[in-house]
Tab-separated table of C-alpha atoms in Angstrom:
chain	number	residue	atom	x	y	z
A	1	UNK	CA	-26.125	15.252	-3.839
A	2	UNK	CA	-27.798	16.638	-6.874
A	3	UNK	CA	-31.761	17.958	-7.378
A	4	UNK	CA	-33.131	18.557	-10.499
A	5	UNK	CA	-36.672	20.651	-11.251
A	6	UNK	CA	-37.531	20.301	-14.752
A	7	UNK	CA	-39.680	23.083	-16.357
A	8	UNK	CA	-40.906	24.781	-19.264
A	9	UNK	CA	-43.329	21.766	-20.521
A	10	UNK	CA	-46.153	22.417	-22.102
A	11	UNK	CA	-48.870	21.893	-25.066
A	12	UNK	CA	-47.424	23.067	-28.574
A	13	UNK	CA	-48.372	23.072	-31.585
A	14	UNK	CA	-46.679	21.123	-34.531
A	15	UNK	CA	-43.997	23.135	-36.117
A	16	UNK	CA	-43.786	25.439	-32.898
A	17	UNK	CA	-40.720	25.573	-30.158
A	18	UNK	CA	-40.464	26.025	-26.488
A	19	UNK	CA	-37.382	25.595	-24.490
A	20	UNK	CA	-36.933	23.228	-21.250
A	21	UNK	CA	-35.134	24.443	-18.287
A	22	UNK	CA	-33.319	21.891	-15.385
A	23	UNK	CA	-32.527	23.177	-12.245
A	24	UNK	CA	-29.645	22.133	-10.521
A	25	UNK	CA	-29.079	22.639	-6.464
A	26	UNK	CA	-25.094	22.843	-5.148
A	27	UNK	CA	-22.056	23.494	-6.659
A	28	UNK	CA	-21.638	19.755	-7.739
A	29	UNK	CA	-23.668	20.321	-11.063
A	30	UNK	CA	-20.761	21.740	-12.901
A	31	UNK	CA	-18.930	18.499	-12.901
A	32	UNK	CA	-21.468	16.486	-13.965
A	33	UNK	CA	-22.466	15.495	-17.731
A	34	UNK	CA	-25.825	16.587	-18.344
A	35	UNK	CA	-28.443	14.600	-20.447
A	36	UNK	CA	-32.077	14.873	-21.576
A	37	UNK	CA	-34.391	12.010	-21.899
A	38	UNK	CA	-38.285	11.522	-22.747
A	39	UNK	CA	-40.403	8.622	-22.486
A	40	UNK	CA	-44.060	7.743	-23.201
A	41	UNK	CA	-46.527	5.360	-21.843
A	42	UNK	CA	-45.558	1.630	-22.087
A	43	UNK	CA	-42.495	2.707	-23.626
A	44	UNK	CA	-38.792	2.600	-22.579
A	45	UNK	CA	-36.960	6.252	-21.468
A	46	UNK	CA	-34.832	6.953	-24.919
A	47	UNK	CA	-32.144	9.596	-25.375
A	48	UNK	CA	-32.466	13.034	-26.665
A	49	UNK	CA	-29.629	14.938	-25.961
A	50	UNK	CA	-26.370	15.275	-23.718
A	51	UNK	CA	-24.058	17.843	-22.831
A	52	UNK	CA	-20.742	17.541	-21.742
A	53	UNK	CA	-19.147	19.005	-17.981
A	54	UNK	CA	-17.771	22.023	-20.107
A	55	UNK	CA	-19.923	22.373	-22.606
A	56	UNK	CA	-18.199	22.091	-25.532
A	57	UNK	CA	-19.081	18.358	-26.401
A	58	UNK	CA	-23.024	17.487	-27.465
A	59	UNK	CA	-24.710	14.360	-28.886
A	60	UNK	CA	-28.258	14.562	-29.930
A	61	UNK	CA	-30.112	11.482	-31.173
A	62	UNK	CA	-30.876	11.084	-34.711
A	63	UNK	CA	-34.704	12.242	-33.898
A	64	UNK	CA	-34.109	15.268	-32.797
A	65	UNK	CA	-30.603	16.324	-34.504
A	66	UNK	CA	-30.918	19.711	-36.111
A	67	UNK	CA	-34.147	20.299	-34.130
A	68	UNK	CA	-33.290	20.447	-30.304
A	69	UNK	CA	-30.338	22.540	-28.752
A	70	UNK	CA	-29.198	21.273	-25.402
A	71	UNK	CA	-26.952	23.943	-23.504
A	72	UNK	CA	-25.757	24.544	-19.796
A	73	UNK	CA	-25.046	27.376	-17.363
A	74	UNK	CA	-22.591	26.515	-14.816
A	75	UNK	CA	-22.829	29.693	-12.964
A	76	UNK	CA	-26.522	29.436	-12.782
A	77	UNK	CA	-26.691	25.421	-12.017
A	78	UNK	CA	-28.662	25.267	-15.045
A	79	UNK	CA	-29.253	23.116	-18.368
A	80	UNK	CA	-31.685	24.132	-21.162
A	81	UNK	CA	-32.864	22.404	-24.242
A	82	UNK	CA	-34.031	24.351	-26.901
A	83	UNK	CA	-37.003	22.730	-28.873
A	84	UNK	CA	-37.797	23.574	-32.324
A	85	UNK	CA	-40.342	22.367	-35.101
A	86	UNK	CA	-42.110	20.542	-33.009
A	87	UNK	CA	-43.722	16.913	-33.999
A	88	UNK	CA	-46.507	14.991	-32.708
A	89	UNK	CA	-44.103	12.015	-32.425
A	90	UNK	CA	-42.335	14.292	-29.556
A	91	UNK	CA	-45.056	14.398	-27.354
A	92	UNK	CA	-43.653	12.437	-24.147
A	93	UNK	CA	-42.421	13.328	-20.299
A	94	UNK	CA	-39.340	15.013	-20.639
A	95	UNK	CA	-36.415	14.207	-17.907
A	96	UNK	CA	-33.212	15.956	-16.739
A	97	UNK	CA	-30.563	13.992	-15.812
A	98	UNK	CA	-27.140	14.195	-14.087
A	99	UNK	CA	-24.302	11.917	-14.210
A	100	UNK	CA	-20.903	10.526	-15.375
A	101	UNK	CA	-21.046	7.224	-16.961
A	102	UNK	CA	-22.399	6.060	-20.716
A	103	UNK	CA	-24.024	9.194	-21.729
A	104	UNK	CA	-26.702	6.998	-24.452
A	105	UNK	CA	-27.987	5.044	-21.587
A	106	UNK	CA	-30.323	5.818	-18.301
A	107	UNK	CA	-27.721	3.901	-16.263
A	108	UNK	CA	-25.422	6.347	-16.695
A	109	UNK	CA	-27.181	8.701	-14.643
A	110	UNK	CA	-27.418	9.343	-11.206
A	111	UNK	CA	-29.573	12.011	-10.693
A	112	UNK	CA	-33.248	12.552	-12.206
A	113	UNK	CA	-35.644	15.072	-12.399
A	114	UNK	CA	-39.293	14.716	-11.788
A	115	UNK	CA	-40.013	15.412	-15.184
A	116	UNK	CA	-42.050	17.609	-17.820
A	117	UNK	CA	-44.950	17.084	-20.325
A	118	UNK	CA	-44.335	18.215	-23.637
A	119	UNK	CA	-47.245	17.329	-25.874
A	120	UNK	CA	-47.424	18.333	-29.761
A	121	UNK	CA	-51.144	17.418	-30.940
A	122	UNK	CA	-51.534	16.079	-34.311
């Protein structure tokens, strides 16, 4: 019902920012929350950030509060997460997701993106 393209990965140095975009396809995308997640090798997929249907209502995790901006476009099916002083610790794949259910956990998402790398060398 729902793709998602992730985009706007990339190598960074620490301190620096660069912003994530998720695509959206269909109309469906505006009633759906919208979350971030990352995960490294061996590790589990954590939460970054979430976005409610309308926008007005965000959670970040502690780890990135006051650093990353998540925001959405309805009209343009799109969600972005704005990225700022950078960390070596936030080096991991970077995944958009779609859904409707507990917004701290993977399970309540039903649609994934294929993910971005967002590296921050030490």
């Amino acid at each position: 019902q729902v793709q998602l393209v992730e985009s706007g990965g990339g190598l960074v140095q620490a301190g620096g920012s660069l912003r994530l975009s998720c695509a959206a396809s269909g109309r469906a995308f505006s009633g759906y929350r919208m979350g971030w997640f990352r995960q490294v090798p061996g590790k589990e997929r954590e939460f970054v950030a979430t976005i409610s249907w309308s926008g007005l209502t965000t959670y970040y995790a502690d780890s990135v509060k006051g650093r990353f901006t998540i925001s959405r476009d309805n009209d343009k099916n799109t969600v972005l997460q704005q990225m700022n002083s950078l960390k070596p610790e936030d080096t991991a794949v970077y995944y958009c997701a779609a859904g409707s259910g507990s917004y701290l956990s993977t399970l309540g998402y039903a649609y994934w993106g294929q993910g971005t790398q967002v590296t921050v060398p030490s």
